[in-house]
mmCIF file of C-alpha atoms in Angstrom:
data_model
loop_
_atom_site.group_PDB
_atom_site.id
_atom_site.type_symbol
_atom_site.label_atom_id
_atom_site.label_comp_id
_atom_site.label_asym_id
_atom_site.label_seq_id
_atom_site.Cartn_x
_atom_site.Cartn_y
_atom_site.Cartn_z
ATOM 1 C CA MET G 1 1.634 -31.736 -24.423
ATOM 2 C CA GLU G 2 0.549 -28.104 -24.582
ATOM 3 C CA CYS G 3 -2.300 -29.206 -26.855
ATOM 4 C CA VAL G 4 -3.345 -31.839 -24.309
ATOM 5 C CA PHE G 5 -3.053 -29.790 -21.113
ATOM 6 C CA SER G 6 -3.741 -26.345 -22.612
ATOM 7 C CA SER G 7 -3.312 -23.649 -19.939
ATOM 8 C CA TYR G 8 -2.557 -26.333 -17.345
ATOM 9 C CA ALA G 9 0.879 -26.873 -18.943
ATOM 10 C CA VAL G 10 3.990 -24.680 -18.925
ATOM 11 C CA CYS G 11 6.926 -25.308 -21.256
ATOM 12 C CA LYS G 12 10.555 -24.193 -21.242
ATOM 13 C CA PHE G 13 10.640 -23.231 -17.574
ATOM 14 C CA GLN G 14 14.097 -23.219 -15.956
ATOM 15 C CA SER G 15 14.116 -20.687 -13.129
ATOM 16 C CA GLY G 16 13.895 -22.470 -9.791
ATOM 17 C CA LEU G 17 15.237 -25.773 -11.112
ATOM 18 C CA ARG G 18 18.843 -24.589 -11.267
ATOM 19 C CA THR G 19 21.004 -24.000 -8.214
ATOM 20 C CA VAL G 20 21.814 -20.286 -7.990
ATOM 21 C CA GLN G 21 23.012 -17.925 -5.299
ATOM 22 C CA LYS G 22 20.144 -15.782 -3.976
ATOM 23 C CA SER G 23 20.560 -12.397 -2.337
ATOM 24 C CA ILE G 24 18.718 -11.402 0.799
ATOM 25 C CA ASN G 25 16.480 -9.105 -1.282
ATOM 26 C CA SER G 26 15.575 -11.730 -3.879
ATOM 27 C CA HIS G 27 11.980 -12.851 -4.459
ATOM 28 C CA ASP G 28 10.162 -15.977 -5.640
ATOM 29 C CA ALA G 29 7.485 -14.282 -7.741
ATOM 30 C CA GLY G 30 8.302 -16.513 -10.717
ATOM 31 C CA LEU G 31 6.829 -19.517 -8.905
ATOM 32 C CA ALA G 32 3.454 -17.867 -8.309
ATOM 33 C CA ARG G 33 2.294 -18.567 -11.875
ATOM 34 C CA PHE G 34 2.437 -22.329 -11.275
ATOM 35 C CA LYS G 35 -0.614 -22.372 -9.036
ATOM 36 C CA GLY G 36 -2.982 -24.905 -10.607
ATOM 37 C CA ILE G 37 -0.453 -26.053 -13.236
ATOM 38 C CA ARG G 38 -0.456 -29.843 -13.804
ATOM 39 C CA PHE G 39 2.410 -30.376 -16.255
ATOM 40 C CA LEU G 40 5.796 -28.646 -16.433
ATOM 41 C CA ILE G 41 8.315 -29.178 -19.243
ATOM 42 C CA VAL G 42 11.875 -27.940 -18.749
ATOM 43 C CA ASP G 43 13.719 -27.871 -22.073
ATOM 44 C CA GLU G 44 17.229 -27.086 -23.308
ATOM 45 C CA LEU G 45 19.091 -27.781 -20.073
ATOM 46 C CA LYS G 46 22.896 -27.851 -20.373
ATOM 47 C CA LYS G 47 25.674 -29.851 -18.728
ATOM 48 C CA ASP G 48 27.252 -26.745 -17.172
ATOM 49 C CA GLN G 49 24.099 -26.159 -15.095
ATOM 50 C CA THR G 50 23.289 -27.729 -11.726
ATOM 51 C CA LEU G 51 19.805 -28.929 -10.826
ATOM 52 C CA ASN G 52 18.181 -27.582 -7.692
ATOM 53 C CA SER G 53 17.655 -31.073 -6.282
ATOM 54 C CA GLY G 54 16.214 -29.692 -3.050
ATOM 55 C CA PHE G 55 13.360 -27.958 -4.893
ATOM 56 C CA LEU G 56 12.717 -30.907 -7.231
ATOM 57 C CA LYS G 57 12.765 -33.376 -4.351
ATOM 58 C CA ARG G 58 10.328 -31.288 -2.356
ATOM 59 C CA VAL G 59 7.712 -30.807 -5.084
ATOM 60 C CA ALA G 60 7.998 -34.380 -6.407
ATOM 61 C CA GLY G 61 7.475 -35.985 -3.027
ATOM 62 C CA GLY G 62 3.686 -35.954 -2.980
ATOM 63 C CA ARG G 63 1.695 -33.273 -1.183
ATOM 64 C CA SER G 64 3.916 -30.201 -1.112
ATOM 65 C CA SER G 65 3.261 -26.502 -0.714
ATOM 66 C CA VAL G 66 5.187 -23.649 -2.323
ATOM 67 C CA ASP G 67 5.436 -20.198 -0.818
ATOM 68 C CA GLY G 68 7.380 -17.057 -1.581
ATOM 69 C CA ARG G 69 7.338 -13.284 -1.828
ATOM 70 C CA ASN G 70 5.819 -11.421 -4.740
ATOM 71 C CA MET G 71 7.943 -9.006 -6.765
ATOM 72 C CA TYR G 72 8.136 -5.455 -5.346
ATOM 73 C CA SER G 73 5.888 -6.541 -2.485
ATOM 74 C CA SER G 74 6.025 -7.963 1.011
ATOM 75 C CA LYS G 75 2.907 -10.029 0.275
ATOM 76 C CA ILE G 76 3.460 -13.782 0.608
ATOM 77 C CA PHE G 77 1.824 -16.341 -1.696
ATOM 78 C CA LYS G 78 1.292 -20.008 -0.894
ATOM 79 C CA PHE G 79 -0.265 -22.887 -2.832
ATOM 80 C CA SER G 80 -0.138 -26.673 -3.199
ATOM 81 C CA TRP G 81 2.226 -27.878 -5.942
ATOM 82 C CA GLN G 82 0.353 -30.115 -8.431
ATOM 83 C CA ALA G 83 2.612 -30.275 -11.498
ATOM 84 C CA GLY G 84 4.549 -33.265 -12.746
ATOM 85 C CA ILE G 85 7.971 -32.269 -14.107
ATOM 86 C CA VAL G 86 9.686 -33.471 -17.286
ATOM 87 C CA LEU G 87 13.299 -32.437 -17.988
ATOM 88 C CA ILE G 88 14.452 -32.617 -21.616
ATOM 89 C CA MET G 89 18.049 -32.341 -22.803
ATOM 90 C CA ASN G 90 20.348 -33.695 -25.498
ATOM 91 C CA GLU G 91 22.457 -36.767 -24.817
ATOM 92 C CA GLY G 92 25.692 -35.685 -23.172
ATOM 93 C CA ASP G 93 24.080 -32.450 -21.934
ATOM 94 C CA PHE G 94 22.584 -33.748 -18.694
ATOM 95 C CA PRO G 95 22.971 -31.055 -16.002
ATOM 96 C CA LYS G 96 24.882 -31.777 -12.817
ATOM 97 C CA PHE G 97 23.136 -33.155 -9.742
ATOM 98 C CA ASP G 98 24.093 -35.018 -6.588
ATOM 99 C CA SER G 99 23.552 -38.684 -7.445
ATOM 100 C CA SER G 100 24.481 -39.661 -3.880
ATOM 101 C CA ASP G 101 21.184 -38.105 -2.725
ATOM 102 C CA GLU G 102 19.086 -41.272 -2.496
ATOM 103 C CA ALA G 103 15.785 -39.444 -1.902
ATOM 104 C CA PHE G 104 16.312 -37.419 -5.099
ATOM 105 C CA MET G 105 17.343 -40.469 -7.121
ATOM 106 C CA LYS G 106 14.205 -42.391 -6.107
ATOM 107 C CA ARG G 107 12.118 -39.684 -7.776
ATOM 108 C CA MET G 108 14.040 -39.740 -11.064
ATOM 109 C CA VAL G 109 13.033 -41.782 -14.121
ATOM 110 C CA VAL G 110 15.324 -41.531 -17.178
ATOM 111 C CA CYS G 111 13.707 -42.115 -20.569
ATOM 112 C CA PRO G 112 16.008 -42.105 -23.642
ATOM 113 C CA PHE G 113 14.562 -40.660 -26.857
ATOM 114 C CA ARG G 114 15.598 -43.232 -29.433
ATOM 115 C CA SER G 115 13.371 -42.293 -32.356
ATOM 116 C CA LYS G 116 14.909 -40.454 -35.297
ATOM 117 C CA PHE G 117 12.912 -38.756 -38.051
ATOM 118 C CA VAL G 118 14.642 -38.425 -41.411
ATOM 119 C CA ASP G 119 13.834 -37.335 -44.978
ATOM 120 C CA ALA G 120 13.754 -40.869 -46.370
ATOM 121 C CA GLY G 121 12.975 -44.115 -44.618
ATOM 122 C CA ASN G 122 15.613 -46.765 -43.966
ATOM 123 C CA ASP G 123 15.924 -50.018 -42.089
ATOM 124 C CA SER G 124 17.659 -48.556 -39.021
ATOM 125 C CA SER G 125 15.991 -49.215 -35.682
ATOM 126 C CA TYR G 126 13.726 -46.474 -34.321
ATOM 127 C CA THR G 127 14.065 -44.484 -37.571
ATOM 128 C CA PHE G 128 10.996 -43.079 -39.339
ATOM 129 C CA VAL G 129 10.083 -40.749 -42.195
ATOM 130 C CA GLN G 130 9.470 -37.257 -40.857
ATOM 131 C CA ASP G 131 6.070 -35.631 -41.249
ATOM 132 C CA LEU G 132 6.469 -31.912 -41.892
ATOM 133 C CA ASN G 133 2.792 -31.319 -41.089
ATOM 134 C CA ILE G 134 2.690 -33.306 -37.867
ATOM 135 C CA CYS G 135 1.703 -30.261 -35.795
ATOM 136 C CA GLU G 136 -1.643 -30.172 -37.603
ATOM 137 C CA LYS G 137 -2.484 -33.585 -36.118
ATOM 138 C CA PHE G 138 -1.881 -32.694 -32.485
ATOM 139 C CA ASN G 139 -5.443 -31.533 -31.819
ATOM 140 C CA SER G 140 -6.914 -34.798 -33.123
ATOM 141 C CA TRP G 141 -4.545 -36.789 -30.876
ATOM 142 C CA ARG G 142 -5.508 -35.047 -27.641
ATOM 143 C CA SER G 143 -8.291 -37.409 -26.625
ATOM 144 C CA SER G 144 -6.103 -40.481 -27.252
ATOM 145 C CA VAL G 145 -3.294 -39.104 -25.089
ATOM 146 C CA LEU G 146 -5.746 -38.304 -22.295
ATOM 147 C CA ASP G 147 -7.131 -41.847 -22.566
ATOM 148 C CA LEU G 148 -3.615 -43.188 -21.951
ATOM 149 C CA PHE G 149 -3.171 -40.966 -18.902
ATOM 150 C CA TRP G 150 -6.501 -42.133 -17.523
ATOM 151 C CA GLU G 151 -5.723 -45.800 -18.227
ATOM 152 C CA TYR G 152 -2.316 -45.765 -16.533
ATOM 153 C CA LYS G 153 -3.457 -43.673 -13.585
ATOM 154 C CA TYR G 154 -4.672 -46.884 -11.969
ATOM 155 C CA LYS G 155 -1.949 -49.218 -13.241
ATOM 156 C CA ASP G 156 1.433 -50.016 -11.757
ATOM 157 C CA VAL G 157 4.075 -49.005 -14.292
ATOM 158 C CA THR G 158 7.228 -51.122 -14.370
ATOM 159 C CA VAL G 159 10.394 -49.275 -15.370
ATOM 160 C CA PRO G 160 12.169 -51.305 -18.109
ATOM 161 C CA PRO G 161 15.698 -52.587 -17.313
ATOM 162 C CA GLU G 162 17.219 -50.510 -20.136
ATOM 163 C CA MET G 163 15.842 -47.311 -18.597
ATOM 164 C CA LEU G 164 17.363 -48.287 -15.246
ATOM 165 C CA SER G 165 20.669 -48.850 -17.031
ATOM 166 C CA TRP G 166 20.500 -45.377 -18.609
ATOM 167 C CA ARG G 167 19.890 -43.817 -15.209
ATOM 168 C CA GLU G 168 22.877 -45.663 -13.746
ATOM 169 C CA THR G 169 25.084 -44.387 -16.587
ATOM 170 C CA ILE G 170 23.978 -40.800 -15.987
ATOM 171 C CA CYS G 171 24.482 -41.141 -12.227
ATOM 172 C CA ILE G 172 28.073 -42.314 -12.608
ATOM 173 C CA GLY G 173 28.930 -39.064 -14.386
ATOM 174 C CA ASN G 174 26.963 -36.843 -11.984
ATOM 175 C CA ASN G 175 28.204 -37.705 -8.522
ATOM 176 C CA LEU G 176 29.325 -34.307 -7.206
ATOM 177 C CA VAL G 177 30.845 -35.855 -4.094
ATOM 178 C CA GLU G 178 32.926 -38.338 -6.062
ATOM 179 C CA GLU G 179 33.901 -35.602 -8.525
ATOM 180 C CA TRP G 180 35.336 -33.591 -5.627
ATOM 181 C CA LEU G 181 37.157 -36.652 -4.323
ATOM 182 C CA ASN G 182 38.717 -37.314 -7.720
ATOM 183 C CA ASN G 183 39.877 -33.698 -8.039
ATOM 184 C CA SER G 184 41.057 -33.150 -4.466
ATOM 185 C CA MET G 185 42.273 -36.544 -3.265
ATOM 186 C CA THR G 186 44.951 -38.914 -4.534
ATOM 187 C CA VAL G 187 44.235 -42.644 -4.498
ATOM 188 C CA THR G 188 47.512 -44.360 -3.525
ATOM 189 C CA ARG G 189 46.152 -47.862 -2.796
ATOM 190 C CA ASP G 190 48.632 -47.873 0.095
ATOM 191 C CA ASP G 191 46.850 -48.826 3.326
ATOM 192 C CA ASN G 192 49.347 -46.716 5.272
ATOM 193 C CA ASP G 193 47.697 -43.635 3.714
ATOM 194 C CA ARG G 194 44.413 -43.207 5.516
ATOM 195 C CA MET G 195 41.809 -40.663 6.592
ATOM 196 C CA THR G 196 38.698 -40.948 8.706
ATOM 197 C CA LEU G 197 35.335 -40.102 7.218
ATOM 198 C CA HIS G 198 34.975 -37.184 9.626
ATOM 199 C CA GLU G 199 38.369 -35.716 8.629
ATOM 200 C CA LEU G 200 37.490 -35.999 4.961
ATOM 201 C CA SER G 201 34.077 -34.410 5.561
ATOM 202 C CA GLN G 202 35.698 -31.423 7.274
ATOM 203 C CA LYS G 203 38.020 -30.864 4.324
ATOM 204 C CA MET G 204 35.267 -31.349 1.787
ATOM 205 C CA PHE G 205 32.682 -29.003 3.228
ATOM 206 C CA GLY G 206 35.121 -26.542 4.749
ATOM 207 C CA TYR G 207 33.505 -26.708 8.172
ATOM 208 C CA THR G 208 35.094 -27.386 11.551
ATOM 209 C CA LEU G 209 31.980 -29.269 12.638
ATOM 210 C CA VAL G 210 30.237 -31.394 10.034
ATOM 211 C CA GLY G 211 26.670 -32.593 10.443
ATOM 212 C CA GLU G 212 25.768 -36.268 10.396
ATOM 213 C CA CYS G 213 23.773 -35.831 7.171
ATOM 214 C CA PHE G 214 26.920 -34.664 5.315
ATOM 215 C CA GLU G 215 28.896 -37.647 6.550
ATOM 216 C CA LYS G 216 26.142 -40.029 5.443
ATOM 217 C CA LYS G 217 26.222 -38.468 1.969
ATOM 218 C CA LEU G 218 29.994 -38.782 1.777
ATOM 219 C CA SER G 219 29.891 -42.330 3.124
ATOM 220 C CA HIS G 220 27.393 -43.309 0.418
ATOM 221 C CA ALA G 221 29.632 -41.849 -2.318
ATOM 222 C CA LEU G 222 32.654 -43.702 -0.964
ATOM 223 C CA ARG G 223 30.758 -46.974 -0.890
ATOM 224 C CA ILE G 224 29.787 -46.457 -4.544
ATOM 225 C CA GLY G 225 33.476 -45.946 -5.330
ATOM 226 C CA LEU G 226 34.313 -49.036 -3.319
ATOM 227 C CA LYS G 227 32.074 -51.134 -5.579
ATOM 228 C CA ARG G 228 34.265 -50.035 -8.493
ATOM 229 C CA LYS G 229 37.348 -50.827 -6.354
ATOM 230 C CA ILE G 230 38.487 -47.197 -6.161
ATOM 231 C CA TYR G 231 38.490 -46.822 -2.365
ATOM 232 C CA HIS G 232 39.110 -49.228 0.511
ATOM 233 C CA PHE G 233 36.505 -48.346 3.139
ATOM 234 C CA LYS G 234 36.485 -49.955 6.599
ATOM 235 C CA ASP G 235 33.667 -49.480 9.092
ATOM 236 C CA LYS G 236 36.145 -50.077 11.925
ATOM 237 C CA LEU G 237 39.951 -50.215 11.960
ATOM 238 C CA GLN G 238 41.963 -51.597 14.869
ATOM 239 C CA LYS G 239 45.075 -49.507 15.541
ATOM 240 C CA ARG G 240 47.678 -49.766 18.301
ATOM 241 C CA VAL G 241 48.073 -46.452 20.134
ATOM 242 C CA GLU G 242 50.736 -46.341 22.900
ATOM 243 C CA GLY G 243 50.575 -50.109 23.226
ATOM 244 C CA VAL G 244 46.783 -50.238 23.441
ATOM 245 C CA MET G 245 44.550 -51.493 20.611
ATOM 246 C CA THR G 246 42.055 -48.791 19.722
ATOM 247 C CA GLY G 247 39.148 -48.979 17.278
ATOM 248 C CA ILE G 248 38.779 -46.159 14.732
ATOM 249 C CA ARG G 249 35.429 -45.984 12.944
ATOM 250 C CA ASN G 250 34.803 -45.162 9.259
ATOM 251 C CA VAL G 251 38.320 -45.156 7.831
ATOM 252 C CA ILE G 252 39.282 -44.792 4.158
ATOM 253 C CA LEU G 253 42.525 -46.576 3.317
ATOM 254 C CA GLY G 254 44.807 -45.775 0.392
ATOM 255 C CA ILE G 255 43.891 -42.090 0.070
ATOM 256 C CA ARG G 256 45.661 -38.797 0.851
ATOM 257 C CA ASP G 257 45.423 -35.081 0.100
ATOM 258 C CA SER G 258 46.132 -34.206 -3.508
ATOM 259 C CA GLU G 259 49.316 -32.189 -4.094
ATOM 260 C CA GLU G 260 47.179 -29.743 -6.075
ATOM 261 C CA GLY G 261 45.506 -28.653 -2.825
ATOM 262 C CA LEU G 262 41.934 -28.787 -1.646
ATOM 263 C CA GLN G 263 38.878 -26.908 -2.790
ATOM 264 C CA ASP G 264 35.879 -26.576 -0.496
ATOM 265 C CA LEU G 265 32.556 -27.814 -1.781
ATOM 266 C CA HIS G 266 29.652 -25.933 -0.213
ATOM 267 C CA VAL G 267 26.207 -27.483 -0.471
#
């Protein structure tokens, strides 16, 4: 792709796509070089890293501007983000992300690399003889690749069912909310053990007051678990309090604090 896009492409960029703690004196000078860039390839990501879904969601949502402070300077830069982003990693090395974030998930397309290139050909599917001099052909392929981009610019592209299945598989293993629930809560399947969504949100995020957006995220994760019959979630539970029937909203049945204790998840 570097041959096709030339200076309009940047490869092996990672800074800004991973979630990291930033100090008050930190800068964003590394983003300034992406002004005018059209294609960004992020390679060699690892499963112990966490994607900065907020940044990716913002720049992949259409017209978006990026601003920051230059290094050793108080000068602020600002430009319109124009680059499409491709993340490449080995199978089993997909970095962590919050799969309960629906806006982020709508922007993600997962494409498995099935082709294998070996010394000698065989009858296995997607297996081909490797060409040790393939790099010499890249320049002659540039116009054909650009023709494909131009052709599909005006076509609706349908995502194949198998690609949707791959994305679902990756999402199951990358639900940070459900991961916290599995580590910090015990599923008893006893309806006498119960917690409200708000109580669980307070424990999860470590806040006395939890915003509505956090509770929606947690509710979505619980409903995903409910589909796999892990949690029993009720929108409204009728309970008798001092002889009077009272309705309690958003109750999870069959769950209690883990004996191992709770760990706050800050997002």
